[in-house]
CSV table of C-alpha atoms in Angstrom, one decimal:
chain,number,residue,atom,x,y,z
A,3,UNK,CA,-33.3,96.8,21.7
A,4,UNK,CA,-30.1,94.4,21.3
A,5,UNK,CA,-32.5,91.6,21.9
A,6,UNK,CA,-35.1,92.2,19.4
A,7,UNK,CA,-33.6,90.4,16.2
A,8,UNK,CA,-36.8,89.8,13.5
A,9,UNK,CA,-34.1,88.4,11.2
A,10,UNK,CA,-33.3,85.0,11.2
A,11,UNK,CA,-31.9,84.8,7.4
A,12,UNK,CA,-30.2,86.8,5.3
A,13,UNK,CA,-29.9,86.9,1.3
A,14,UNK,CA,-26.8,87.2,-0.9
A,15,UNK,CA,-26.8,89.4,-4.2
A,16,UNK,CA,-23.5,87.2,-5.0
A,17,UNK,CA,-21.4,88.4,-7.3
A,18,UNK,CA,-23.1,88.7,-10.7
A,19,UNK,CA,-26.8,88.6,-11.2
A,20,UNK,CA,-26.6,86.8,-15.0
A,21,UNK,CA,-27.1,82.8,-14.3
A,22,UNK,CA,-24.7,82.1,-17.2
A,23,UNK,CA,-21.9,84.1,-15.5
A,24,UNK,CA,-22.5,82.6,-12.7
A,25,UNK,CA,-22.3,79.0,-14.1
A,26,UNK,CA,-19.2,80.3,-15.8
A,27,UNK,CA,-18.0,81.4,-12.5
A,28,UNK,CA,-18.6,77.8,-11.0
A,29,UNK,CA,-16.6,75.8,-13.8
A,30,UNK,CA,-14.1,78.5,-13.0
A,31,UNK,CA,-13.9,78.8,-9.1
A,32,UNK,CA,-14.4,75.1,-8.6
A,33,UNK,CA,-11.0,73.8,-9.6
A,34,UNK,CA,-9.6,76.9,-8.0
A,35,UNK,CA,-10.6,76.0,-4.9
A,36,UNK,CA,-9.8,72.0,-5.1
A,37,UNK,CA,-6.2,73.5,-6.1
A,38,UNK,CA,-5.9,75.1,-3.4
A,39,UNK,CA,-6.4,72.6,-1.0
A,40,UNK,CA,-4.6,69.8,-2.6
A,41,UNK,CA,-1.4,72.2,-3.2
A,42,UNK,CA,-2.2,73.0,0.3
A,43,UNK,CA,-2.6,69.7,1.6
A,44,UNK,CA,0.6,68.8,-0.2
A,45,UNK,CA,2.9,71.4,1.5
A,46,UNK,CA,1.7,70.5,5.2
A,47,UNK,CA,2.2,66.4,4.3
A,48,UNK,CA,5.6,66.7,2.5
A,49,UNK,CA,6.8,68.9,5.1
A,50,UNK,CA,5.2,66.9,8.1
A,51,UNK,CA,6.8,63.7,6.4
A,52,UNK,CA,10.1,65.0,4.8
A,53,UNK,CA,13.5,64.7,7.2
A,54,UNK,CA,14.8,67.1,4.7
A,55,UNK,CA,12.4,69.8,5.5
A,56,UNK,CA,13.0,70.2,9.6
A,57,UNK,CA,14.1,73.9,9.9
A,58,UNK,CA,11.8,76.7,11.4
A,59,UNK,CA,11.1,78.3,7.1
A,60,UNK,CA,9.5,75.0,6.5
A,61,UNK,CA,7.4,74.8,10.0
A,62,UNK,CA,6.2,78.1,9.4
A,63,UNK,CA,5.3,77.3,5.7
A,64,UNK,CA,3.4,74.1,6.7
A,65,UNK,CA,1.0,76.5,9.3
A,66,UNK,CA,0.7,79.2,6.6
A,67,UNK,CA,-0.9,76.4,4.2
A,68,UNK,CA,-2.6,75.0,6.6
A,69,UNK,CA,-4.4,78.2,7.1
A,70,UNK,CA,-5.2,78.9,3.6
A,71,UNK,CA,-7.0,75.7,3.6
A,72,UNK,CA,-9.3,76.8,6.5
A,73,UNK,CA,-9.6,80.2,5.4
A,74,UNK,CA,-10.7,79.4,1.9
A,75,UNK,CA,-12.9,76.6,3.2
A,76,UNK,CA,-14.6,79.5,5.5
A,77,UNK,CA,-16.0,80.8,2.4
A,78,UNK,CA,-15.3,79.6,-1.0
A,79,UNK,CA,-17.6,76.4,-0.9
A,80,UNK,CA,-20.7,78.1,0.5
A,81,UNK,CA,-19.6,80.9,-2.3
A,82,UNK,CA,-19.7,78.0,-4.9
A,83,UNK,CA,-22.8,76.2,-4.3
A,84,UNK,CA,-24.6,79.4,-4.4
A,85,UNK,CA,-23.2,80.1,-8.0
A,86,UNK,CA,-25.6,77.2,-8.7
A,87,UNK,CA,-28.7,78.6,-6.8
A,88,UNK,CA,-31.1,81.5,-7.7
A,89,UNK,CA,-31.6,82.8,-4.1
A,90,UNK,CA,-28.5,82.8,-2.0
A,91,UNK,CA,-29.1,82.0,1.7
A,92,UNK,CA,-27.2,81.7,5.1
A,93,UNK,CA,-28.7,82.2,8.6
A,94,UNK,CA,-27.8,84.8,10.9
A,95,UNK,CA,-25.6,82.4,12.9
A,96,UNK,CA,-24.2,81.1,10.3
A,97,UNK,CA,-23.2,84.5,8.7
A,98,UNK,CA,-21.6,85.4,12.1
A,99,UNK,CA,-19.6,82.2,12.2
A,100,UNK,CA,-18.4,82.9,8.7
A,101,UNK,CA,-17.2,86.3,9.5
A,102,UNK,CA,-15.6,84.8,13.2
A,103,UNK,CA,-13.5,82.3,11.4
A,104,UNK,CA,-12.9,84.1,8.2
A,105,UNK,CA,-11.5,87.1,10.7
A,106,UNK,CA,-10.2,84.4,12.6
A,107,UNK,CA,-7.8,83.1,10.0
A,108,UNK,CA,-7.3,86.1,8.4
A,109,UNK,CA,-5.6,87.1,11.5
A,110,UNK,CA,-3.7,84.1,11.8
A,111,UNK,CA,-2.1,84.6,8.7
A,112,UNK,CA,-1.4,88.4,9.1
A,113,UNK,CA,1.0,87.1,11.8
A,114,UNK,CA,2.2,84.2,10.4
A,115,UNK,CA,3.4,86.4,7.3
A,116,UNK,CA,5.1,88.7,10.0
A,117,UNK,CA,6.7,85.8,11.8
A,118,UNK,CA,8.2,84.6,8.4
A,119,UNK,CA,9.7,87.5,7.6
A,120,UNK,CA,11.2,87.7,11.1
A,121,UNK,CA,12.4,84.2,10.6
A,122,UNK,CA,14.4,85.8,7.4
A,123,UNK,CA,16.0,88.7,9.2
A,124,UNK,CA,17.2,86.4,11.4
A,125,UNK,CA,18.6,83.6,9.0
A,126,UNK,CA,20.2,86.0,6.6
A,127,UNK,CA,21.5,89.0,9.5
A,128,UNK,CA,22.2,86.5,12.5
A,129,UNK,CA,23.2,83.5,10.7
A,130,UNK,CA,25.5,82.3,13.4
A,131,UNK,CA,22.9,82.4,16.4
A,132,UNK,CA,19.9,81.4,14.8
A,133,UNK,CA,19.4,78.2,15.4
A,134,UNK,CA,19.7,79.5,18.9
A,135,UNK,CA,17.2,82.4,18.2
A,136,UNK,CA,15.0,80.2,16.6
A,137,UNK,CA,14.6,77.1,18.4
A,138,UNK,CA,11.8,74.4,17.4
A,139,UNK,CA,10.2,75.4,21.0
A,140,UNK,CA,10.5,79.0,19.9
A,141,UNK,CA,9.1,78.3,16.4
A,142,UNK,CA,6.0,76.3,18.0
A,143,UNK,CA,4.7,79.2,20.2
A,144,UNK,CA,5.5,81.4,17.4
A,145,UNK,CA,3.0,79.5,16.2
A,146,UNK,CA,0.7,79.2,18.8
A,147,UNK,CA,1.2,83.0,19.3
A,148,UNK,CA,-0.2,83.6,15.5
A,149,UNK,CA,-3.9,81.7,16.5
A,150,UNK,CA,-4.3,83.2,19.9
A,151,UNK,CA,-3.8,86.3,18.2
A,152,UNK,CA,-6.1,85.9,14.9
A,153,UNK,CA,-8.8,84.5,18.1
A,154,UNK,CA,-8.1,87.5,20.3
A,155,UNK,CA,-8.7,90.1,17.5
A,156,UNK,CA,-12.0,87.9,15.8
A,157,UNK,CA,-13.6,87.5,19.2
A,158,UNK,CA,-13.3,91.7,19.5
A,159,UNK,CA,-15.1,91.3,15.9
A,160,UNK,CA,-17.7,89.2,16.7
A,161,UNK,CA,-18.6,90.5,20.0
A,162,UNK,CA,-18.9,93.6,18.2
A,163,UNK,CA,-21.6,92.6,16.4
A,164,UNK,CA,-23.7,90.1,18.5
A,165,UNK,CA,-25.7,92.5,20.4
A,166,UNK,CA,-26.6,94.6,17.0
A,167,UNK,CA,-30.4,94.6,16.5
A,168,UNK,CA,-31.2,92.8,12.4
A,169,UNK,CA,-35.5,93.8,12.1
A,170,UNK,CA,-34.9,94.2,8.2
A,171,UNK,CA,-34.1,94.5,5.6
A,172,UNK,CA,-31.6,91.4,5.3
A,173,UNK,CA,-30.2,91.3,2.1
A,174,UNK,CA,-26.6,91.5,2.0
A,175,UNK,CA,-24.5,93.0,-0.8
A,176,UNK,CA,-22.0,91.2,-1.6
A,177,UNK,CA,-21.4,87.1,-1.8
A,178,UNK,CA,-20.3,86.2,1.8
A,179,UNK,CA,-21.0,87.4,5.3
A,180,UNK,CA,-18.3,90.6,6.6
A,181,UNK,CA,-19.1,93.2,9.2
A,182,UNK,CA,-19.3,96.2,6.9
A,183,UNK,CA,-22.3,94.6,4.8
A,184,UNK,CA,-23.7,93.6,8.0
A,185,UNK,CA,-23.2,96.4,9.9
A,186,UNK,CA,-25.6,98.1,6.8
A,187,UNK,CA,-28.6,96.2,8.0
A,188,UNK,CA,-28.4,96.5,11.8
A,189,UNK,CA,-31.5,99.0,12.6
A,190,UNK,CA,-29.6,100.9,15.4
A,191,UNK,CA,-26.4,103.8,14.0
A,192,UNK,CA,-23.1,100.9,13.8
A,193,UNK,CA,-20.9,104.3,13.0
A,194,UNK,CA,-18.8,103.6,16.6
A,195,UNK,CA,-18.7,99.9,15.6
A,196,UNK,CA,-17.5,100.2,12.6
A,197,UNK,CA,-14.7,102.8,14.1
A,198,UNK,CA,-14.0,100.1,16.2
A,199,UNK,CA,-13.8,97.3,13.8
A,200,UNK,CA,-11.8,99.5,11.6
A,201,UNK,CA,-9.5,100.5,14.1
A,202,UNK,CA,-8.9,96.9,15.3
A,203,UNK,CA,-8.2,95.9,11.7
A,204,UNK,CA,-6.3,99.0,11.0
A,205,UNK,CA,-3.9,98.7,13.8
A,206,UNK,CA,-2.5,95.0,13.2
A,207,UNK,CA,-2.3,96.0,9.5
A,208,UNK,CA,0.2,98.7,10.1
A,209,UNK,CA,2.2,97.2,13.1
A,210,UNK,CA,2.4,94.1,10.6
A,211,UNK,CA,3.4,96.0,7.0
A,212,UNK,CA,5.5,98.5,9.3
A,213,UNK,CA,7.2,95.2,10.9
A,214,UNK,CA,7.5,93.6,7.2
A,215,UNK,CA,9.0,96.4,5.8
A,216,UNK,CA,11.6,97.5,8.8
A,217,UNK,CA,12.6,93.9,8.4
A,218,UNK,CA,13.4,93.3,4.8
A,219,UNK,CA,14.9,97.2,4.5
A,220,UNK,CA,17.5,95.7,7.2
A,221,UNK,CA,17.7,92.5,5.3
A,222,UNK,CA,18.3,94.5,2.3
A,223,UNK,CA,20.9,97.0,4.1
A,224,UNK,CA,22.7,93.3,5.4
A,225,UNK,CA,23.3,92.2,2.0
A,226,UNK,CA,25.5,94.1,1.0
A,227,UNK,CA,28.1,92.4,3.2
A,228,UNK,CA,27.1,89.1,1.4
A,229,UNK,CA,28.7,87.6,-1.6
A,230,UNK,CA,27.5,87.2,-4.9
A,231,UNK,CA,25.9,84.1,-4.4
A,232,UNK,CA,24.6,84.9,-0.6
A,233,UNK,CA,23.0,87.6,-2.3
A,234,UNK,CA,21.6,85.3,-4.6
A,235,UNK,CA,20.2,83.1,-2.5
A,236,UNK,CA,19.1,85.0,0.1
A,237,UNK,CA,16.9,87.0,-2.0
A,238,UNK,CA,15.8,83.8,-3.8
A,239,UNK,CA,14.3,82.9,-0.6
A,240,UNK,CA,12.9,86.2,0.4
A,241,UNK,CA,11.4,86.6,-3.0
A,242,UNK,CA,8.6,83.6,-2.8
A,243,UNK,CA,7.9,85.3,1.2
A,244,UNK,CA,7.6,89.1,-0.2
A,245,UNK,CA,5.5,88.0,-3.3
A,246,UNK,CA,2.8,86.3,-1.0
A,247,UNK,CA,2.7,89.4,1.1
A,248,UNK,CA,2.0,91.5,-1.3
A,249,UNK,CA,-1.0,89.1,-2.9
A,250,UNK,CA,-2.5,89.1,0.8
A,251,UNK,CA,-1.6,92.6,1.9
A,252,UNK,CA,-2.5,94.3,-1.5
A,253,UNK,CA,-6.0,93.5,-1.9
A,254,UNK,CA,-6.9,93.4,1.6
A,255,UNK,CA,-5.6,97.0,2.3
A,256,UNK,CA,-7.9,97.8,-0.5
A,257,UNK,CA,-11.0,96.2,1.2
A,258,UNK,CA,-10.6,97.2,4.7
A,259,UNK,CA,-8.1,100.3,5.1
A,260,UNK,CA,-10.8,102.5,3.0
A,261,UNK,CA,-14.0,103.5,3.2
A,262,UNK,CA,-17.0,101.0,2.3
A,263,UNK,CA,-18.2,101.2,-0.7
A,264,UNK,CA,-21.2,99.0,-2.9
A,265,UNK,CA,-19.0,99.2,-5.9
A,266,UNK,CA,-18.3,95.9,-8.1
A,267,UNK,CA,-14.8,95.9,-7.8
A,268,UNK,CA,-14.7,95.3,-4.4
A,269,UNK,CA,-16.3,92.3,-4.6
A,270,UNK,CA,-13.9,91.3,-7.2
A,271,UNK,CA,-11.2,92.3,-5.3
A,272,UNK,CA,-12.5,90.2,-2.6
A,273,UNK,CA,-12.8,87.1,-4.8
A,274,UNK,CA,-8.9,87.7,-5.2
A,275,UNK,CA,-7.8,87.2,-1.9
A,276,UNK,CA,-10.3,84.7,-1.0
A,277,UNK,CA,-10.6,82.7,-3.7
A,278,UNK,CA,-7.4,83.1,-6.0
A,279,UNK,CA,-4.5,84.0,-3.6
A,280,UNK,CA,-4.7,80.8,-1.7
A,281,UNK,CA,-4.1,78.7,-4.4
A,282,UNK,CA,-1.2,81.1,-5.3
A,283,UNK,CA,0.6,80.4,-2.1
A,284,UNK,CA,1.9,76.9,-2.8
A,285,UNK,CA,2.9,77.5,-6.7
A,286,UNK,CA,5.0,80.8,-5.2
A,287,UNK,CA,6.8,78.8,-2.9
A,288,UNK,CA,7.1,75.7,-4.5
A,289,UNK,CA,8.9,77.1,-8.1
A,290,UNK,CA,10.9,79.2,-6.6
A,291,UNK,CA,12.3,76.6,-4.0
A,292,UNK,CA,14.4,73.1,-4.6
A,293,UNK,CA,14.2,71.9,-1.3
A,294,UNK,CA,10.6,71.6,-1.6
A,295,UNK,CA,10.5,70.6,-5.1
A,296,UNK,CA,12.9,67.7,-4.3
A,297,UNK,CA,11.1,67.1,-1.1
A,298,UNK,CA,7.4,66.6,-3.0
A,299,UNK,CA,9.2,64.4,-6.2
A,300,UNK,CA,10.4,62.2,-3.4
A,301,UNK,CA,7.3,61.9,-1.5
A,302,UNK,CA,5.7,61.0,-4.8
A,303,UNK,CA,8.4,58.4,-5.9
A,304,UNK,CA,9.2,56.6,-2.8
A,305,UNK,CA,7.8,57.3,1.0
A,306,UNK,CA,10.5,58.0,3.2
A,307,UNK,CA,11.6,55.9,6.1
């Protein structure tokens, strides 16, 4: 029965039904999306090209951005271009290559948030090893550890949801491809999949936010040895990192640590923190931080040598 898939295509209901909304959304969402990868694109170039910006915050910074780029190019232009179209298409591979990468990435970034905040606990509680601690070669397969990881936990996913029989119906609802929606169509009970696949994203979700938050309540607890202006800015610094967590962890939680639901505001939830928190990222981090500011107004005055 896993073999016998009668559905080659599936439809999107997108997110509003009204073709002026839907225009609206496109004048809206497009320059979102272009912002995001150009402030993006600008982090991982200054960073790859600055002297100035060689310690382990900034390599870690340059991956992050370089994964909202991916993850928001995973969805958001197919997402646009349908805004423009009446009846929203994607094939069945294609919808499970959206959800690999978009899982993928999403993974990726989990850790990567995680990996920061280590990077934190150890600047501002072990200031005196950490260039020890946190070496470039420790910092690389740190790294490297954060996309094995996002590919070890979408490959779970997706392997999930290969053998699932699709005879009909196969209209989706919502405006991109994700295993719950999906899981509604397969013609065989998914209720031990989707345990699974909740389970599996459930479980990095804690260990991560229970990691985050042991971490900055030591960080926190550390501070108080810390003058006035270590204080000052050490939370400076933490501030831009704890603000971007809670744009990715908040709306995420509310998607996939609950119960399904068709309701609206889970698709706009959705479009949050796949459409509007990437292009967040590089405005958090770049007001709040000099280096980088300095670093992009030279990059834009003068190359470096």
């Amino acid at each position: 029965m896993a073999s016998e898939n009668n559905v080659t295509e599936l439809i999107f209901t997108g997110l509003f039904q009204d073709p002026e909304v839907q225009k609206a959304c496109f004048v809206l969402f497009l320059p979102v999306y272009l912002a995001t990868v150009l402030g993006n694109g600008l982090i991982v170039v200054t960073v790859n090209i600055s002297k100035s910006l060689r310690s382990p915050m900034y390599i870690f910074l340059s991956s992050l951005s370089l994964v909202e780029i991916c993850y928001s190019s995973t969805i958001v232009p197919k997402f646009i271009t349908d805004l423009l179209v009446k009846i929203k298409t994607i094939s069945l591979k294609g919808c499970l290559a959206q959800i690999f990468f978009s899982h993928f990435l999403g993974v990726v970034e989990v850790i990567l948030l995680v990996v920061m905040a280590y990077d934190r606990y150890v600047a501002i509680c072990k200031p005196l090893h950490y260039m020890n601690i946190m070496s470039h070669q420790v910092c690389h397969m740190l790294v490297a550890g954060s996309w094995l990881g996002g590919l070890i936990h979408s490959t779970i996913q997706i392997l999930i949801t290969i053998p699932l029989p699709f005879c009909g119906p196969n209209v989706i609802d919502h405006y991109f491809c994700d295993l719950q929606p999906l899981f509604k169509l397969a013609c065989t009970d998914t209720f031990m999949e989707g345990v699974i696949v909740m389970a599996n994203s459930g479980l990095i979700s804690i260990i991560s936010l229970l990691i985050l938050v042991s971490s900055y309540i030591t960080i926190f607890v550390n501070l108080r040895n810390h003058s006035a202006e270590g204080r000052r800015k050490a939370l400076s610094t933490c501030a831009s990192h704890i603000t971007v967590v809670i744009l990715f962890f908040g709306p995420g939680s509310f998607i996939y640590m609950r119960p399904s639901s068709t309701y609206t505001v889970d698709k706009l939830v959705s479009v949050f923190y796949t459409v509007i928190t990437p292009m967040l990222n590089p405005i958090v981090y770049t007001l709040r931080n000099a280096e980088m500011k300095n670093a992009i107004r030279k990059f834009w005055s003068q190359p470096e040598n």
